Short mmCIF file of C-alpha atoms in Angstrom, two decimals:
data_model
loop_
_atom_site.label_atom_id
_atom_site.label_comp_id
_atom_site.label_asym_id
_atom_site.label_seq_id
_atom_site.Cartn_x
_atom_site.Cartn_y
_atom_site.Cartn_z
CA UNK N 1 0.25 -19.10 -19.52
CA UNK N 2 0.90 -19.31 -15.92
CA UNK N 3 -1.49 -16.52 -14.21
CA UNK N 4 -5.03 -17.41 -14.28
CA UNK N 5 -8.58 -15.09 -14.85
CA UNK N 6 -7.84 -13.63 -10.80
CA UNK N 7 -6.07 -11.90 -10.78
CA UNK N 8 -5.05 -10.06 -13.98
CA UNK N 9 -7.85 -11.52 -16.71
CA UNK N 10 -9.68 -9.50 -14.50
CA UNK N 11 -8.23 -5.87 -14.56
CA UNK N 12 -7.82 -6.80 -18.23
CA UNK N 13 -11.05 -6.86 -18.63
CA UNK N 14 -11.28 -4.03 -16.48
CA UNK N 15 -8.85 -1.93 -17.90
CA UNK N 16 -11.12 -2.22 -21.31
CA UNK N 17 -14.45 -1.24 -19.84
CA UNK N 18 -11.89 1.25 -18.97
CA UNK N 19 -11.12 2.47 -21.66
CA UNK N 20 -14.49 2.55 -23.43
CA UNK N 21 -16.68 3.35 -20.80
CA UNK N 22 -14.08 4.79 -18.12
CA UNK N 23 -15.52 2.54 -16.05
CA UNK N 24 -13.69 -0.19 -13.95
CA UNK N 25 -16.29 -2.89 -14.14
CA UNK N 26 -15.34 -6.90 -14.68
CA UNK N 27 -18.26 -9.27 -15.17
CA UNK N 28 -15.46 -12.22 -13.53
CA UNK N 29 -15.05 -11.07 -10.45
CA UNK N 30 -18.51 -11.37 -9.84
CA UNK N 31 -20.83 -13.33 -10.44
CA UNK N 32 -22.56 -10.20 -12.18
CA UNK N 33 -21.18 -7.16 -14.07
CA UNK N 34 -20.18 -5.46 -11.81
CA UNK N 35 -17.58 -2.18 -10.58
CA UNK N 36 -14.00 -2.79 -9.47
CA UNK N 37 -14.62 -0.67 -6.88
CA UNK N 38 -17.47 -1.87 -5.39
CA UNK N 39 -14.28 -4.67 -4.31
CA UNK N 40 -11.91 -2.15 -3.38
CA UNK N 41 -11.61 1.08 -3.81
CA UNK N 42 -8.31 2.33 -6.07
CA UNK N 43 -8.74 5.09 -8.38
CA UNK N 44 -5.43 4.79 -8.93
CA UNK N 45 -6.04 2.73 -11.06
CA UNK N 46 -7.03 5.52 -13.74
CA UNK N 47 -3.56 6.97 -13.72
CA UNK N 48 -1.90 4.50 -16.04
CA UNK N 49 -4.76 4.34 -18.43
CA UNK N 50 -3.78 7.12 -21.00
CA UNK N 51 -1.51 4.34 -21.56
CA UNK N 52 -3.76 1.54 -22.26
CA UNK N 53 -5.55 3.99 -24.30
CA UNK N 54 -3.06 4.67 -26.04
CA UNK N 55 -1.07 0.20 -26.01
CA UNK N 56 -3.98 -1.53 -25.44
CA UNK N 57 -1.96 -4.57 -24.02
CA UNK N 58 -2.10 -6.77 -22.07
CA UNK N 59 2.06 -6.00 -21.20
CA UNK N 60 0.93 -2.96 -21.05
CA UNK N 61 -0.06 -3.88 -17.96
CA UNK N 62 2.42 -6.28 -16.66
CA UNK N 63 4.62 -3.18 -18.13
CA UNK N 64 3.97 -0.02 -16.36
CA UNK N 65 3.70 -2.75 -13.34
CA UNK N 66 7.77 -2.96 -13.31
CA UNK N 67 8.31 1.02 -14.60
CA UNK N 68 5.95 1.02 -11.22
CA UNK N 69 8.72 -0.26 -8.92
CA UNK N 70 11.48 0.74 -10.49
CA UNK N 71 10.89 4.24 -10.35
CA UNK N 72 10.65 3.91 -6.48
CA UNK N 73 14.67 4.29 -7.13
CA UNK N 74 14.86 8.31 -7.64
CA UNK N 75 13.24 10.03 -4.96
CA UNK N 76 15.13 7.37 -2.82
CA UNK N 77 18.56 9.39 -4.14
CA UNK N 78 17.25 11.99 -3.73
CA UNK N 79 17.23 11.56 0.16
CA UNK N 80 20.67 9.78 -0.37
CA UNK N 81 21.79 13.25 -1.48
CA UNK N 82 19.17 15.45 0.62
CA UNK N 83 21.53 13.28 3.61
CA UNK N 84 25.42 14.22 1.53
CA UNK N 85 25.44 10.25 1.40
CA UNK N 86 27.81 9.02 -0.91
CA UNK N 87 27.69 7.73 -4.88
CA UNK N 88 28.80 4.07 -3.10
CA UNK N 89 26.18 4.51 -0.26
CA UNK N 90 23.93 5.55 -3.13
CA UNK N 91 24.47 2.51 -5.29
CA UNK N 92 24.26 0.86 -2.39
CA UNK N 93 20.45 1.65 -0.75
CA UNK N 94 19.17 1.61 -4.61
CA UNK N 95 20.34 -1.51 -4.98
CA UNK N 96 19.19 -2.91 -1.85
CA UNK N 97 15.87 -1.90 -2.88
CA UNK N 98 15.32 -2.79 -6.30
CA UNK N 99 16.39 -6.04 -5.55
CA UNK N 100 14.21 -6.02 -3.12
CA UNK N 101 11.72 -8.89 -3.35
CA UNK N 102 8.65 -6.72 -1.69
CA UNK N 103 9.23 -4.13 -4.60
CA UNK N 104 10.25 -6.61 -7.71
CA UNK N 105 8.13 -10.00 -6.39
CA UNK N 106 4.09 -8.11 -6.98
CA UNK N 107 5.87 -7.33 -11.41
CA UNK N 108 5.96 -12.07 -10.84
CA UNK N 109 2.21 -12.45 -9.82
CA UNK N 110 -0.24 -10.45 -11.78
CA UNK N 111 -1.16 -6.85 -11.63
CA UNK N 112 -2.28 -5.64 -9.16
CA UNK N 113 -3.12 -1.79 -6.99
CA UNK N 114 -0.90 -2.37 -3.82
CA UNK N 115 1.94 -2.07 -7.60
CA UNK N 116 1.95 1.89 -6.94
CA UNK N 117 2.85 1.51 -3.47
CA UNK N 118 6.45 1.88 -2.92
CA UNK N 119 6.96 4.46 -5.66
CA UNK N 120 3.96 6.74 -3.95
CA UNK N 121 5.47 6.18 -0.72
CA UNK N 122 9.58 6.79 -1.21
CA UNK N 123 7.98 9.91 -3.55
CA UNK N 124 6.06 10.36 -0.66
CA UNK N 125 8.77 10.72 1.55
CA UNK N 126 10.82 12.56 0.36
CA UNK N 127 8.96 15.16 -0.59
CA UNK N 128 8.08 15.04 3.52
CA UNK N 129 11.62 15.02 3.99
CA UNK N 130 12.68 18.24 1.84
CA UNK N 131 9.87 20.19 3.27
CA UNK N 132 7.63 20.59 0.12
CA UNK N 133 4.30 20.87 1.78
CA UNK N 134 2.63 20.57 -1.82
CA UNK N 135 4.33 18.06 -3.20
CA UNK N 136 3.40 15.62 0.34
CA UNK N 137 -0.27 16.04 -0.11
CA UNK N 138 -0.21 15.43 -3.44
CA UNK N 139 1.58 12.37 -2.88
CA UNK N 140 -1.00 11.40 0.10
CA UNK N 141 -4.31 12.02 -1.93
CA UNK N 142 -2.54 10.00 -4.42
CA UNK N 143 -2.07 7.34 -1.96
CA UNK N 144 -4.88 7.24 0.10
CA UNK N 145 -6.39 6.49 -4.09
CA UNK N 146 -4.86 3.03 -3.56
CA UNK N 147 -7.13 0.72 -1.76
CA UNK N 148 -9.37 2.01 0.35
CA UNK N 149 -6.39 -0.03 3.68
CA UNK N 150 -3.64 2.33 2.67
CA UNK N 151 -5.21 5.05 5.03
CA UNK N 152 -3.87 3.04 7.65
CA UNK N 153 -0.08 3.60 6.11
CA UNK N 154 -1.24 7.41 5.92
CA UNK N 155 -2.95 7.32 8.64
CA UNK N 156 0.54 5.83 10.51
CA UNK N 157 3.37 8.24 8.15
CA UNK N 158 1.02 11.05 9.70
CA UNK N 159 1.30 10.34 13.24
CA UNK N 160 5.40 10.35 12.49
CA UNK N 161 5.29 13.99 10.29
CA UNK N 162 3.91 14.60 14.23
CA UNK N 163 5.66 13.81 16.25
CA UNK N 164 9.61 14.62 13.56
CA UNK N 165 8.56 18.06 11.58
CA UNK N 166 8.83 21.17 13.05
CA UNK N 167 4.76 22.39 11.47
CA UNK N 168 3.02 19.28 13.82
CA UNK N 169 -0.64 20.57 12.24
CA UNK N 170 0.82 18.86 8.95
CA UNK N 171 1.13 14.97 10.58
CA UNK N 172 -2.30 16.46 12.47
CA UNK N 173 -3.95 17.38 9.04
CA UNK N 174 -3.37 13.79 7.47
CA UNK N 175 -3.99 11.07 10.40
CA UNK N 176 -6.55 12.36 10.51
CA UNK N 177 -8.06 12.50 6.44
CA UNK N 178 -6.93 9.70 6.85
CA UNK N 179 -8.83 8.08 9.65
CA UNK N 180 -12.82 9.97 7.73
CA UNK N 181 -11.97 8.36 4.62
CA UNK N 182 -11.36 5.00 5.41
CA UNK N 183 -14.41 5.32 7.79
CA UNK N 184 -16.12 6.94 4.98
CA UNK N 185 -14.98 4.86 1.81
CA UNK N 186 -15.65 1.92 3.46
CA UNK N 187 -18.61 2.46 4.71
CA UNK N 188 -19.35 3.10 1.61
CA UNK N 189 -18.73 0.26 0.40
CA UNK N 190 -20.19 -2.20 3.27
CA UNK N 191 -23.63 0.01 1.64
CA UNK N 192 -23.33 0.36 -1.89
CA UNK N 193 -20.75 -2.59 -2.72
CA UNK N 194 -19.26 -5.92 -1.97
CA UNK N 195 -18.31 -4.49 1.72
CA UNK N 196 -14.67 -4.90 3.57
CA UNK N 197 -12.71 -7.98 3.33
CA UNK N 198 -11.97 -8.08 6.85
CA UNK N 199 -12.17 -11.76 7.06
CA UNK N 200 -11.47 -12.98 4.65
CA UNK N 201 -7.78 -10.73 5.24
CA UNK N 202 -8.12 -10.45 9.40
CA UNK N 203 -10.35 -13.80 9.30
CA UNK N 204 -7.95 -15.06 12.67
CA UNK N 205 -8.15 -12.87 15.17
CA UNK N 206 -11.87 -12.96 14.92
CA UNK N 207 -14.94 -14.78 16.51
CA UNK N 208 -17.90 -13.39 14.58
CA UNK N 209 -17.52 -12.73 10.93
CA UNK N 210 -19.80 -10.44 9.83
CA UNK N 211 -18.74 -8.57 12.36
CA UNK N 212 -15.91 -6.13 11.13
CA UNK N 213 -13.42 -4.44 11.27
CA UNK N 214 -14.61 -3.67 14.85
CA UNK N 215 -14.85 -7.13 16.18
CA UNK N 216 -10.64 -6.89 15.23
CA UNK N 217 -9.53 -4.14 16.99
CA UNK N 218 -11.58 -5.97 20.02
CA UNK N 219 -9.91 -8.90 19.59
CA UNK N 220 -6.44 -6.76 20.01
CA UNK N 221 -7.29 -5.11 22.53
CA UNK N 222 -8.83 -7.44 24.61
CA UNK N 223 -6.35 -9.90 23.79
CA UNK N 224 -2.92 -8.67 23.54
CA UNK N 225 -1.66 -11.85 23.24
CA UNK N 226 -3.40 -13.88 20.69
CA UNK N 227 -2.41 -11.31 18.54
CA UNK N 228 1.38 -11.82 19.56
CA UNK N 229 1.26 -15.53 18.89
CA UNK N 230 -0.19 -14.58 15.40
CA UNK N 231 2.82 -12.72 14.14
CA UNK N 232 4.92 -14.39 15.38
CA UNK N 233 4.22 -17.77 14.08
CA UNK N 234 6.40 -19.77 12.07
CA UNK N 235 5.20 -18.78 9.12
CA UNK N 236 5.07 -15.50 10.29
CA UNK N 237 9.20 -14.95 11.65
CA UNK N 238 10.08 -16.55 7.67
CA UNK N 239 8.10 -13.73 6.25
CA UNK N 240 9.71 -10.92 9.11
CA UNK N 241 13.73 -11.97 8.11
CA UNK N 242 12.41 -12.70 4.19
CA UNK N 243 11.97 -8.79 5.10
CA UNK N 244 14.51 -7.13 7.38
CA UNK N 245 17.49 -9.17 6.90
CA UNK N 246 18.22 -7.92 3.17
CA UNK N 247 18.53 -4.71 5.02
CA UNK N 248 20.60 -6.09 7.81
CA UNK N 249 17.16 -5.35 10.41
CA UNK N 250 17.81 -1.32 9.76
CA UNK N 251 13.39 -0.62 9.91
CA UNK N 252 13.64 -2.02 13.49
CA UNK N 253 16.73 -0.62 14.83
CA UNK N 254 15.63 2.99 15.48
CA UNK N 255 15.92 4.51 19.85
CA UNK N 256 13.46 6.97 18.70
CA UNK N 257 9.48 5.36 19.17
CA UNK N 258 7.65 7.87 16.05
CA UNK N 259 9.88 6.22 13.84
CA UNK N 260 7.95 2.75 15.04
CA UNK N 261 4.66 4.60 13.46
CA UNK N 262 6.18 3.40 9.69
CA UNK N 263 7.00 0.13 11.04
CA UNK N 264 3.38 -0.99 11.91
CA UNK N 265 2.07 -1.11 9.37
CA UNK N 266 4.70 -4.24 8.92
CA UNK N 267 3.20 -5.25 11.70
CA UNK N 268 -0.98 -5.38 11.34
CA UNK N 269 -0.61 -6.11 7.88
CA UNK N 270 2.16 -8.74 7.06
CA UNK N 271 3.05 -10.50 10.18
CA UNK N 272 -0.93 -10.02 11.28
CA UNK N 273 -2.48 -11.33 8.48
CA UNK N 274 -4.86 -14.51 8.24
CA UNK N 275 -4.11 -14.26 4.43
#
């Protein structure tokens, strides 16, 4: 009773259409029958379609979202084991992960494709750490399929791999494919869909709202001081503390420069955004 058509009703309708026609159609996202992929390209939704087809209920989506949040702890525990951490340390990291507001918070806010991110990213990192190449590329592709802007995560993780993996070509491949994928998908969305909602997310970094992502990059390069002010506003700083304080600020306490490629999405997609 506390959710609105946007966004839970939208995705419930989309899954109804997917179960009936295999197409991600909606009528309430815009004022016409439209593929959701014209707004956000998220093929990852098809992963839970078999569950919705078997149990066509709104509860299926809510339960799936909660399960997705929890299963990210499995690769985290495997990473801890690979690093020879004690049982107490492993449990401690798992508890921090499971009770982190960024992980459990989305479960209380409708249903969105970003719910896939924690589990996919954790399995991706596990595959990288264990040098399981096939598994690494499987989760690399799944990450790209979450949403068009997930290519930023994939590209920066690719850069991290380039500086940290013995076989550096994997990092270069992932970075290049991510960049190519982003250009192609956003280009197709602009030409055949509703376009990329750059001005909604980064309107605070744009003068011409119709100029696209290039306008954002231009602002960052020409006026880095203004970009920094957007990242350290009172609201952004509060968000920064909420996210990193439970983690003991560990993500930003590394002496290795390449580790900060993994922090960059947090800055670019959360702190810098005006949405």
